[in-house]
PDB file of C-alpha atoms in Angstrom:
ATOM      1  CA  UNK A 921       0.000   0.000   0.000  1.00 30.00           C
ATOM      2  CA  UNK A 922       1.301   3.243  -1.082  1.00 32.00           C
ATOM      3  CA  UNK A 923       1.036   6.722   1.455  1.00 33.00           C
ATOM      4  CA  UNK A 924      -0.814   8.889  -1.338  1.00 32.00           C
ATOM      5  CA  UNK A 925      -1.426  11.376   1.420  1.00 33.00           C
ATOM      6  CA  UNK A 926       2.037  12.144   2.201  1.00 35.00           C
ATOM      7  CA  UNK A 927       3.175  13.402  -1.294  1.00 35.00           C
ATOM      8  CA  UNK A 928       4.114  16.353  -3.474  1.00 32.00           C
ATOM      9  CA  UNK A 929       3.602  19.940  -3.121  1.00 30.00           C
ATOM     10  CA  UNK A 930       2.526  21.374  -6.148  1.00 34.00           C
ATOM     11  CA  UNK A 931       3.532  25.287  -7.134  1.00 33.00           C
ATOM     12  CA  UNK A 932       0.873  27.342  -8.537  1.00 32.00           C
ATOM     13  CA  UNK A 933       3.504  28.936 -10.444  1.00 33.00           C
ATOM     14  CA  UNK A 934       5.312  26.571 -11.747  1.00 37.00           C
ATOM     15  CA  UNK A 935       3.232  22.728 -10.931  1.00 40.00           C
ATOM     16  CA  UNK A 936       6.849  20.286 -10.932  1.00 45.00           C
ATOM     17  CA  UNK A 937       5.748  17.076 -11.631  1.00 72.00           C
ATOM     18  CA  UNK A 938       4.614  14.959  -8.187  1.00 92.00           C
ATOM     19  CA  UNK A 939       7.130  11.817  -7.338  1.00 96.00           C
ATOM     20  CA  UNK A 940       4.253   9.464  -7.830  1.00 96.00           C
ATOM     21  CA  UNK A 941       3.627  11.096 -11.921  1.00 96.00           C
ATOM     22  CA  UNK A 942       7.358  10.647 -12.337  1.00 96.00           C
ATOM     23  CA  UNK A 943       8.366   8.326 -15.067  1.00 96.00           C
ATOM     24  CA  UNK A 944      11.250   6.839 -13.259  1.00 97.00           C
ATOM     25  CA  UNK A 945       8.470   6.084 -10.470  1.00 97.00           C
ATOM     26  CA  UNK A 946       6.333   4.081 -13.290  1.00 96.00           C
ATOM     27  CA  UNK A 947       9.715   2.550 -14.547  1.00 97.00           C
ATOM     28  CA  UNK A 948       9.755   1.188 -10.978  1.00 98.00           C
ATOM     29  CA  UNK A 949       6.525  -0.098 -10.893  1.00 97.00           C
ATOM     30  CA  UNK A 950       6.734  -1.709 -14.142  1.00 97.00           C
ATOM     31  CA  UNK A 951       9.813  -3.510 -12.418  1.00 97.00           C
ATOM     32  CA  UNK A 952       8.459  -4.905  -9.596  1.00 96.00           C
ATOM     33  CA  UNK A 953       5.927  -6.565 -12.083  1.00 95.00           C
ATOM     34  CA  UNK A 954       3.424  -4.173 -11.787  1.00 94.00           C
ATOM     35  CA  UNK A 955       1.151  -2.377 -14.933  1.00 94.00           C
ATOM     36  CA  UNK A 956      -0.027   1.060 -14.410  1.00 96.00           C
ATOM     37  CA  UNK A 957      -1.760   2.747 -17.101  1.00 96.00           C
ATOM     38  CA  UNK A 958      -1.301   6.514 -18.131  1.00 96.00           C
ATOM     39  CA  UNK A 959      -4.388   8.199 -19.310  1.00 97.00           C
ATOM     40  CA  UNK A 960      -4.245  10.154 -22.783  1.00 97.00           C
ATOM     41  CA  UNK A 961      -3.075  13.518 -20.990  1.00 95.00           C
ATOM     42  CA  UNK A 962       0.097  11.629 -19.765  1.00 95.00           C
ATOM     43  CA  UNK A 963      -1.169  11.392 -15.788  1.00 96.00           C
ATOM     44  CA  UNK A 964      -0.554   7.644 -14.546  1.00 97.00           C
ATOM     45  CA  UNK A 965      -2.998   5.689 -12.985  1.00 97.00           C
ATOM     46  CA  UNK A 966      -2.107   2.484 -10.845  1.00 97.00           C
ATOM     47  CA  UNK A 967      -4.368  -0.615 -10.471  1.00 95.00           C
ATOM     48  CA  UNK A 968      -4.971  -2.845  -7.626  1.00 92.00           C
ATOM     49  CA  UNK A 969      -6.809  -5.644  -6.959  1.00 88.00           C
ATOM     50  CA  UNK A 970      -8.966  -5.471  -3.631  1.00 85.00           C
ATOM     51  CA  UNK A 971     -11.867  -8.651  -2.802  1.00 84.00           C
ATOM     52  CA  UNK A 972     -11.462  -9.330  -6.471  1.00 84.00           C
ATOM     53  CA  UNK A 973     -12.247  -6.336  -7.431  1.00 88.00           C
ATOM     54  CA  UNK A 974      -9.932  -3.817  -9.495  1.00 91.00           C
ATOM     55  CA  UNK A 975      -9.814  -0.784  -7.966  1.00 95.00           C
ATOM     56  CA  UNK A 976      -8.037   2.474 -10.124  1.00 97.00           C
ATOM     57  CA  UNK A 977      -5.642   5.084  -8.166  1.00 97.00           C
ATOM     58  CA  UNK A 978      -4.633   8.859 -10.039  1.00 97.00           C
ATOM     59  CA  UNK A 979      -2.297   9.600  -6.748  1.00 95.00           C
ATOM     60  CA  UNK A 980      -0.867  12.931  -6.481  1.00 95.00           C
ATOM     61  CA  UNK A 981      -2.573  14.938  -9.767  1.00 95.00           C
ATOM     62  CA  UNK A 982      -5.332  17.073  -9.776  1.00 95.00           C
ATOM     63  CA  UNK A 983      -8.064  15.312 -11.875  1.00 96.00           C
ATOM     64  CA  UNK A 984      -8.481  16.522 -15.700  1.00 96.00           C
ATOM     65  CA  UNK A 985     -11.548  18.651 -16.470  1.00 95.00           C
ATOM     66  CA  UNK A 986     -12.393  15.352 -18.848  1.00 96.00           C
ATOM     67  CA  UNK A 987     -11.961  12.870 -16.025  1.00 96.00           C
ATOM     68  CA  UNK A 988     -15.058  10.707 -17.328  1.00 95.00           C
ATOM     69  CA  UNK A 989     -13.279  10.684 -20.909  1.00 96.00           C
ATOM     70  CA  UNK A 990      -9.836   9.846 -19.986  1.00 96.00           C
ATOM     71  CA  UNK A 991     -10.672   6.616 -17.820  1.00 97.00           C
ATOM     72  CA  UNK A 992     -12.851   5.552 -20.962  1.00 96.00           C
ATOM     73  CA  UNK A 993      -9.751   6.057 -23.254  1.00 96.00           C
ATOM     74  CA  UNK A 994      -8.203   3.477 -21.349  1.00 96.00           C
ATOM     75  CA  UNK A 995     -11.333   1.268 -20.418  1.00 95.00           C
ATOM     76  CA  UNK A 996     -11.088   2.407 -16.688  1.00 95.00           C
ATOM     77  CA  UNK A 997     -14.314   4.177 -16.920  1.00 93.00           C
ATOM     78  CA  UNK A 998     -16.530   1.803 -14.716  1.00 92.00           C
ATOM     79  CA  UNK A 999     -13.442   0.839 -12.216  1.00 94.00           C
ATOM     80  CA  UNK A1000     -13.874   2.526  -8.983  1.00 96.00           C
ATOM     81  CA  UNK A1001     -10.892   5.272  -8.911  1.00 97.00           C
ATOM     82  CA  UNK A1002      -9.145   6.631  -6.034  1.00 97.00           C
ATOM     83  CA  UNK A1003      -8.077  10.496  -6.172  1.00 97.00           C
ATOM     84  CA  UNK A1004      -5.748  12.284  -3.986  1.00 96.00           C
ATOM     85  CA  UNK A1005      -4.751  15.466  -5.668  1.00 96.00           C
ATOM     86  CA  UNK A1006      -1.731  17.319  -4.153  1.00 94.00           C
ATOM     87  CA  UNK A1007      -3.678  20.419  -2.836  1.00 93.00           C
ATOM     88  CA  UNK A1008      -7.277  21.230  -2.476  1.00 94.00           C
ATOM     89  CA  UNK A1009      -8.758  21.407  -6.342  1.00 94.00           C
ATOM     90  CA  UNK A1010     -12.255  22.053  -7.851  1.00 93.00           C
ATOM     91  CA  UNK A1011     -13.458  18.263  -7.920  1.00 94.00           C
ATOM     92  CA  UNK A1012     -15.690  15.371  -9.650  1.00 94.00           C
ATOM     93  CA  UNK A1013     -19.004  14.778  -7.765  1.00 94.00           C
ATOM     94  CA  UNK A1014     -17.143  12.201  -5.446  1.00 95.00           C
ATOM     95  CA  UNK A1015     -17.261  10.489  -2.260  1.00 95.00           C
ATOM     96  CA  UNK A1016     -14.283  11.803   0.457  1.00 95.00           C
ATOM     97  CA  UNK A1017     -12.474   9.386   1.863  1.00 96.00           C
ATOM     98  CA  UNK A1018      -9.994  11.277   4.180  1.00 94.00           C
ATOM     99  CA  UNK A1019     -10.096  15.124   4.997  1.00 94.00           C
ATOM    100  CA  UNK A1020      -7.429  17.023   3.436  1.00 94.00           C
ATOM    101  CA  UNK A1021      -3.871  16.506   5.695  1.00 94.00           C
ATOM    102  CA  UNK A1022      -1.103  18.870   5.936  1.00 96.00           C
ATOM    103  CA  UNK A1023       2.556  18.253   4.793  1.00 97.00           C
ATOM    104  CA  UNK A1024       5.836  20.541   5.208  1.00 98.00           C
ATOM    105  CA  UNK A1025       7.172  22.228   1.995  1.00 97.00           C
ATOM    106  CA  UNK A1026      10.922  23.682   2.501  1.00 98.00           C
ATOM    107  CA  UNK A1027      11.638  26.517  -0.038  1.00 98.00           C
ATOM    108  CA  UNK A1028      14.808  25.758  -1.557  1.00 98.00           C
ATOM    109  CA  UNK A1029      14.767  28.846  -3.724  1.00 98.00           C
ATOM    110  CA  UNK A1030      15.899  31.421  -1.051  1.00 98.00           C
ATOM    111  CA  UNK A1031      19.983  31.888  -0.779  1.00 98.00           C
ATOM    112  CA  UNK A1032      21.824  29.578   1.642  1.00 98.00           C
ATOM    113  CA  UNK A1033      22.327  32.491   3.989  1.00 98.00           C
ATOM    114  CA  UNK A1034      18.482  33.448   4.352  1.00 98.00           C
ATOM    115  CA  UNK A1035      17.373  29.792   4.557  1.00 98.00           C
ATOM    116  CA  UNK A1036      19.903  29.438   7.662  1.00 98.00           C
ATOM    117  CA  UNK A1037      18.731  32.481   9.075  1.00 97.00           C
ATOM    118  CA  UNK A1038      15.125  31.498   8.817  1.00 97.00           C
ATOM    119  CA  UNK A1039      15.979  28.509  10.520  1.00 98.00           C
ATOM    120  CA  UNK A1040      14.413  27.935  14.333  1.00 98.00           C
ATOM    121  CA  UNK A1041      17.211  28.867  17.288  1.00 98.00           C
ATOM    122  CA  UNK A1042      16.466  25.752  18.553  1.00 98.00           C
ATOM    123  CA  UNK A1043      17.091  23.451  15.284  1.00 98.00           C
ATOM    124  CA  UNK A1044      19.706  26.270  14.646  1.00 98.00           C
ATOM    125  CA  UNK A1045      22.227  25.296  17.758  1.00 98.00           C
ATOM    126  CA  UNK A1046      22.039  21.949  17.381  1.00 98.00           C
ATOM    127  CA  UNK A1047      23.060  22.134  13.818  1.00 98.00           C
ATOM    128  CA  UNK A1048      25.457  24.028  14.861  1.00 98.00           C
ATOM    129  CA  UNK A1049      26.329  21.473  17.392  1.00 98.00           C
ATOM    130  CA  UNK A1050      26.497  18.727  14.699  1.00 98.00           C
ATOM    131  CA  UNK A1051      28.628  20.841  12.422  1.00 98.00           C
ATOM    132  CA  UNK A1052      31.288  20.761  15.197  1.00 97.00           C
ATOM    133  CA  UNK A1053      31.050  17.657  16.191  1.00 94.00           C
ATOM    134  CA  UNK A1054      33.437  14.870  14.899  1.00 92.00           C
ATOM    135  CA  UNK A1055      31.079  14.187  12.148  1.00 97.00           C
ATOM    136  CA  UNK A1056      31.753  13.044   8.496  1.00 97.00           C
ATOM    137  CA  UNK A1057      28.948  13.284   6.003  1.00 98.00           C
ATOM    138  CA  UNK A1058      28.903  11.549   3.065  1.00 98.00           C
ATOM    139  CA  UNK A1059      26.320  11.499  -0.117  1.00 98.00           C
ATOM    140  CA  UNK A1060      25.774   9.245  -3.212  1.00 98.00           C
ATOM    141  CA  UNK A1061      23.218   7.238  -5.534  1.00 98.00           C
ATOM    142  CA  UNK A1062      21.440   4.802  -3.588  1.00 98.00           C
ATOM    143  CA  UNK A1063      22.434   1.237  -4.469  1.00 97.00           C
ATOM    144  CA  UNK A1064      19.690  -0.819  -6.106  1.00 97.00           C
ATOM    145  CA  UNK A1065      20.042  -3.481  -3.554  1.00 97.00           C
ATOM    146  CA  UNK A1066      16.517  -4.509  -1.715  1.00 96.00           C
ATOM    147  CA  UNK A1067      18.580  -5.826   1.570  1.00 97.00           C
ATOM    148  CA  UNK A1068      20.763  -2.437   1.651  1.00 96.00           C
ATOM    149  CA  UNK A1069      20.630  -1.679   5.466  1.00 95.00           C
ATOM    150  CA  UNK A1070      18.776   1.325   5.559  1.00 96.00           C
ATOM    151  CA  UNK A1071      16.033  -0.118   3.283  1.00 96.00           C
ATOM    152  CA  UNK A1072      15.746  -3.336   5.921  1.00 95.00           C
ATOM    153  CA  UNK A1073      16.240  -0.933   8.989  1.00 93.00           C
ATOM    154  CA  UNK A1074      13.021   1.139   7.600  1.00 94.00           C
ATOM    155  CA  UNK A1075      10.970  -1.691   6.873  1.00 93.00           C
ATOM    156  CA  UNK A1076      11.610  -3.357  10.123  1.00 92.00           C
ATOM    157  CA  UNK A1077      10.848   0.197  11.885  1.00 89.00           C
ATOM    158  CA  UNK A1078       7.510   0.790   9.771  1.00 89.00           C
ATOM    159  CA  UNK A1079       6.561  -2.610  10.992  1.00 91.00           C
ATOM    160  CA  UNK A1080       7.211  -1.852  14.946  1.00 90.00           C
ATOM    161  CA  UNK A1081       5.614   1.634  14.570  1.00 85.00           C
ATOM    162  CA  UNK A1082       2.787   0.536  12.076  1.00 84.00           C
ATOM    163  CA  UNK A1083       2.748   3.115   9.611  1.00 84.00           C
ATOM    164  CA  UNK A1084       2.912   2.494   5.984  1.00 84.00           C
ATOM    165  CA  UNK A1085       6.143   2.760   3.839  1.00 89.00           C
ATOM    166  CA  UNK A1086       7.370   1.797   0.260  1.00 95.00           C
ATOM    167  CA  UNK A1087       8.281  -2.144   0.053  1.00 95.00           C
ATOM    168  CA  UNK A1088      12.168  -2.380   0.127  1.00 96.00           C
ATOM    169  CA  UNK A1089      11.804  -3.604  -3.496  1.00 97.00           C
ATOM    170  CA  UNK A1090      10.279  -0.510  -4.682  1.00 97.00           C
ATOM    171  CA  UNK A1091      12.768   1.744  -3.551  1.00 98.00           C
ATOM    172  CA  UNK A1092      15.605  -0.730  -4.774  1.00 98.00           C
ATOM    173  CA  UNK A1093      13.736  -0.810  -8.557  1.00 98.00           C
ATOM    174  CA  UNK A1094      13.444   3.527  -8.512  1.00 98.00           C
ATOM    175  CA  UNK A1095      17.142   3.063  -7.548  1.00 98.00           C
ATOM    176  CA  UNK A1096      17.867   0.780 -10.598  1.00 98.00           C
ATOM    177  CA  UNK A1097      15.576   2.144 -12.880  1.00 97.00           C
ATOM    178  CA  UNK A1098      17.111   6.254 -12.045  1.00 98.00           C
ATOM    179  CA  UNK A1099      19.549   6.432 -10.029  1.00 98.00           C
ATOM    180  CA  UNK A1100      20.359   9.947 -10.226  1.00 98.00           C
ATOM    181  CA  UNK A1101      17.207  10.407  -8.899  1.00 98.00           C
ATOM    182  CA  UNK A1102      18.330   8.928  -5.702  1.00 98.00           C
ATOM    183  CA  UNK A1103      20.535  11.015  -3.039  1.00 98.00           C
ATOM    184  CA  UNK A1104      21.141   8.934  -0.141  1.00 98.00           C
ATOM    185  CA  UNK A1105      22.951  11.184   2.676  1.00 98.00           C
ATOM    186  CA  UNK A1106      25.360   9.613   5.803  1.00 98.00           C
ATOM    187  CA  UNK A1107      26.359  11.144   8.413  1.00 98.00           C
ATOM    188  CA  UNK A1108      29.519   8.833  10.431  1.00 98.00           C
ATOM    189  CA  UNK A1109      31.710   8.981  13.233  1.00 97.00           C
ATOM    190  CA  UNK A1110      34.883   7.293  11.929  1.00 95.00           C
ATOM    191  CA  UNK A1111      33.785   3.991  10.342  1.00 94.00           C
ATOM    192  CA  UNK A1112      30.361   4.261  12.051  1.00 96.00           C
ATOM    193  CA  UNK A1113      27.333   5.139  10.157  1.00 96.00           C
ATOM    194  CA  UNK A1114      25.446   7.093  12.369  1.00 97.00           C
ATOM    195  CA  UNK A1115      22.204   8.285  10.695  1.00 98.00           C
ATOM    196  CA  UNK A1116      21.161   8.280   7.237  1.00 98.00           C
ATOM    197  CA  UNK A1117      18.393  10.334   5.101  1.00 98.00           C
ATOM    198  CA  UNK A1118      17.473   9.396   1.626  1.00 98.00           C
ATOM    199  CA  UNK A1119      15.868  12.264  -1.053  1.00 98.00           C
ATOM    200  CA  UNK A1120      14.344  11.351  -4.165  1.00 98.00           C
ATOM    201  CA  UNK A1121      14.704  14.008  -7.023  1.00 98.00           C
ATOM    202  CA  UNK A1122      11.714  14.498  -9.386  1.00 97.00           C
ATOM    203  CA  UNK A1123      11.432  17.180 -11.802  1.00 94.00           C
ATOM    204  CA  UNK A1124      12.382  20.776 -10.080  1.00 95.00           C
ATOM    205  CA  UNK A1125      11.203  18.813  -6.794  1.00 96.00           C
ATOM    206  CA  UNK A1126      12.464  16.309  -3.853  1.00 98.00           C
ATOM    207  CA  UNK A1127      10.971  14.468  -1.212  1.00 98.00           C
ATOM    208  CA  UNK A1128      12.755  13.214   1.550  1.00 98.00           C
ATOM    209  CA  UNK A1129      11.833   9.303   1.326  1.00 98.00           C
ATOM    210  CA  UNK A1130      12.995   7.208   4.522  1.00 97.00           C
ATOM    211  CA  UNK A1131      16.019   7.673   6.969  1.00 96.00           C
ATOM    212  CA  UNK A1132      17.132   6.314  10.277  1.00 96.00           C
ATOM    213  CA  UNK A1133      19.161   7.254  13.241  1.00 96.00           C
ATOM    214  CA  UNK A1134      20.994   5.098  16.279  1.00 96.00           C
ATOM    215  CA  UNK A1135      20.771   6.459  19.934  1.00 97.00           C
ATOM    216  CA  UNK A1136      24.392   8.000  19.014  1.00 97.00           C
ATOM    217  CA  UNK A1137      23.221   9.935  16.155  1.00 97.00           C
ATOM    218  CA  UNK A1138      20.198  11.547  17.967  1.00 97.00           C
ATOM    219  CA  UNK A1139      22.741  12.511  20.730  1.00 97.00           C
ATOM    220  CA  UNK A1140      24.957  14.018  18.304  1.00 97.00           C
ATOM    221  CA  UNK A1141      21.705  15.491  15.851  1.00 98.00           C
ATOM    222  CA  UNK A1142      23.230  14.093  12.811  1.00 98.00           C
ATOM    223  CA  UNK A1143      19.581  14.674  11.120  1.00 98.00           C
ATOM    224  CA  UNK A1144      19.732  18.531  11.495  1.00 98.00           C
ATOM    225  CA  UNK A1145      23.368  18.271  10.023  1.00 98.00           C
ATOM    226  CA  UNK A1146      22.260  15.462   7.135  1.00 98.00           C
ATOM    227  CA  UNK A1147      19.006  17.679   5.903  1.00 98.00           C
ATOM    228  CA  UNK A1148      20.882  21.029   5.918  1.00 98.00           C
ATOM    229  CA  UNK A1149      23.942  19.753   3.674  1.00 98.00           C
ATOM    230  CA  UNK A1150      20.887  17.819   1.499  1.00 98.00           C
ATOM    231  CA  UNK A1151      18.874  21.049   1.096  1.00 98.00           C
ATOM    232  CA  UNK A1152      21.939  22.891  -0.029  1.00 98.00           C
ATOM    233  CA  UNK A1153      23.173  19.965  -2.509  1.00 98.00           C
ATOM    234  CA  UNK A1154      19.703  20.218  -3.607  1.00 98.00           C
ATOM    235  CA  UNK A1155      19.313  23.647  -4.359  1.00 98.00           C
ATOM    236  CA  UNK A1156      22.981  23.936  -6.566  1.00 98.00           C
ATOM    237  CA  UNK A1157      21.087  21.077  -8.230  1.00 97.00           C
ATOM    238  CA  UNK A1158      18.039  23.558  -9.085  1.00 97.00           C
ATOM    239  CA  UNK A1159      15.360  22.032  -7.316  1.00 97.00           C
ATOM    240  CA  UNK A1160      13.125  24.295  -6.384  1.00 97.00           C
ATOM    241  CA  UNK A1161      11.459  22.756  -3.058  1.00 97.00           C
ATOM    242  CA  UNK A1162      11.517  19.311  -0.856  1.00 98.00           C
ATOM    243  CA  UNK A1163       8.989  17.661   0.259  1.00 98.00           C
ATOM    244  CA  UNK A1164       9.502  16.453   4.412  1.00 98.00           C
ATOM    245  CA  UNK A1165       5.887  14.724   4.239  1.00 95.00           C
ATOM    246  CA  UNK A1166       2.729  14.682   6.508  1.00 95.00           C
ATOM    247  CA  UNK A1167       2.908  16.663   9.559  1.00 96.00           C
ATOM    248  CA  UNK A1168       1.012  13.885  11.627  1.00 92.00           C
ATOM    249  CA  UNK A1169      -0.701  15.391  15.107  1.00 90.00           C
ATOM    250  CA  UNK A1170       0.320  11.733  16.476  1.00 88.00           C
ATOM    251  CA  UNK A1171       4.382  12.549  16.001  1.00 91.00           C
ATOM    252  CA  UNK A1172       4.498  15.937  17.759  1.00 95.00           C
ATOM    253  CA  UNK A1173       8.231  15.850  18.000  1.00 95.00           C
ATOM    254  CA  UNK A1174       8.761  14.793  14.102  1.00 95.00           C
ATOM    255  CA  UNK A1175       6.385  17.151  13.189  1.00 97.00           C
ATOM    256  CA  UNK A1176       8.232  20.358  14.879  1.00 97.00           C
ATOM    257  CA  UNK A1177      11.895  18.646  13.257  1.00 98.00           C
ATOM    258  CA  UNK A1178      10.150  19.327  10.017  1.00 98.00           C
ATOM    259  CA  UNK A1179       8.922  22.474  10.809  1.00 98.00           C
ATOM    260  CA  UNK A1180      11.870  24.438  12.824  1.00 98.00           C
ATOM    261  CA  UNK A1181      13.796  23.473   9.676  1.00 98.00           C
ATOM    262  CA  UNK A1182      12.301  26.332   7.847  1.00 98.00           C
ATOM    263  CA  UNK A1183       9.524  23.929   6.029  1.00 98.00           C
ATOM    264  CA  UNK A1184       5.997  25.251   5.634  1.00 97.00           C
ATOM    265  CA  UNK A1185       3.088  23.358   6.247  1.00 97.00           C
ATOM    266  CA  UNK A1186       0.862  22.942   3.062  1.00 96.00           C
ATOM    267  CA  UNK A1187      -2.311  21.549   2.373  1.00 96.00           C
ATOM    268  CA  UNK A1188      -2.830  18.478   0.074  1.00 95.00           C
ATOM    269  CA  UNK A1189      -6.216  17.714  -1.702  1.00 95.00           C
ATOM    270  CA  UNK A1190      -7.238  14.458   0.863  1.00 95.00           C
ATOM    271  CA  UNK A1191      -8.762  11.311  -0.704  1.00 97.00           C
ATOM    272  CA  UNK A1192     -11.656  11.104  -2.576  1.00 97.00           C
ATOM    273  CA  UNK A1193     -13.868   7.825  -4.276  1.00 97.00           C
ATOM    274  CA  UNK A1194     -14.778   8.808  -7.965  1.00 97.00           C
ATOM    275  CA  UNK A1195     -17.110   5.590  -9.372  1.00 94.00           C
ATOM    276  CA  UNK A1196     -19.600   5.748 -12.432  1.00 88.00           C
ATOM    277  CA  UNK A1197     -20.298   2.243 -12.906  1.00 81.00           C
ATOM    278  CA  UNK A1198     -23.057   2.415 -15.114  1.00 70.00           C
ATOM    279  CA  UNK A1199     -21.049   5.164 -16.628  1.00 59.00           C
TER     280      UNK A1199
END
């Protein structure tokens, strides 16, 4: 099951294409032996199967004017379709499924200098803190390798904590399929890794994907040091804005990480349950 609350922020100004409309992202599906369809204005659709039942998902794009029209193009018209556009949108007559959430958005347009000095004290001195520490940070292409340690530490995390995450063998196949699209960051003392955060780069966008920390790291707050050196790789890369996902009212502490970083909170569309089948 895929998160398709806790995606891209969309720019009025400029709309970058969502991680989940990316082509390396349907490269990865097709991968894992999956067969999403794109309708005739290019947006990609995925297909499950729940009770026997094929069920359609347009996650992260606002739904064309033509919605009825599209799905017929592609013989999806009487398939029950779940949408979950990335901000609030005029749509379809439809049933919601989940209330519109919140995510943070950090600007990565601003020059290094303001972003620091919009950063929060707090999340300020203990960057400051890392940065002085004995801390080594190193950043490269994630390998495409479905038992690399951070993938297995997630999975076995998302598992204790129960919330939902890509399957390891996802992640691995948008690795293989793009991996300049991948930018997994490490922060180490010596030999040790101590905390790792991995972006994935999509049009002028990013969204931080999955990371992990030992006791060590947190001590040290190898995060603050590992997503300030990512947002400034980043932004010599041109991306115009990362996306640090949901700001969830049941992880308080995550939530103000996110936000003390400089990220704004933004609102996506929610979920909604578009179905015409006598259409």
């Amino acid at each position: 099951m895929f998160d398709l609350n806790g995606g891209m922020f969309d720019s009025a100004a400029s709309a970058p294409a969502s991680l989940m409309q990316d082509p390396a992202f349907a490269a990865a599906l097709r991968l894992c032996g999956q067969h999403p369809r794109h309708l005739p204005c290019g947006l990609m659709v995925l297909l499950r199967q729940f009770l026997g039942l094929q069920v359609a998902m347009l996650p992260r794009a606002e739904p064309p004017a033509d919605l009825a029209a599209q799905l017929r193009a592609v013989g999806l018209h009487c398939a029950p379709l779940i949408l979950s556009p990335p901000r609030p949108c005029p749509m379809p007559p439809a049933l919601r499924l989940r209330k519109p959430q919140s995510i943070a958005v950090l600007d990565l347009i601003p020059p290094q200098s303001e972003r620091r000095a919009a950063l929060h004290p707090k999340w300020r001195n203990q960057l400051r803190r890392a940065e002085e520490a004995d801390l080594r940070v190193t950043h490269a292409p994630l390998p495409p390798d479905p038992n690399h340690p951070l993938l297995l530490a997630d999975a076995a995390q998302a598992r204790r904590r129960r919330y939902a995450t890509w399957p390891a063998a996802l992640t691995a196949a948008f690795a293989k399929t793009a991996p300049s699209q991948t930018r997994l960051f490490t922060a180490k003392r010596g030999r040790k890794p101590l905390a790792h955060m991995l972006f994935l780069r999509h049009g002028r966008g990013a969204t931080y994907h999955i990371g992990h920390i030992c006791t060590e790291g947190k001590t040290a707050h190898a995060h603050n040091l590992l997503l300030w050196q990512a947002a400034n790789w980043l932004a010599k890369q041109g991306h115009s804005h990362l996306d640090l996902g949901p700001l969830h009212p049941a992880t308080p502490g995550l939530s103000r990480f996110k936000l003390r970083c400089g990220a704004k909170p933004q609102k996506t569309g929610g979920s909604y349950l578009y179905w015409r089948p006598w259409a």
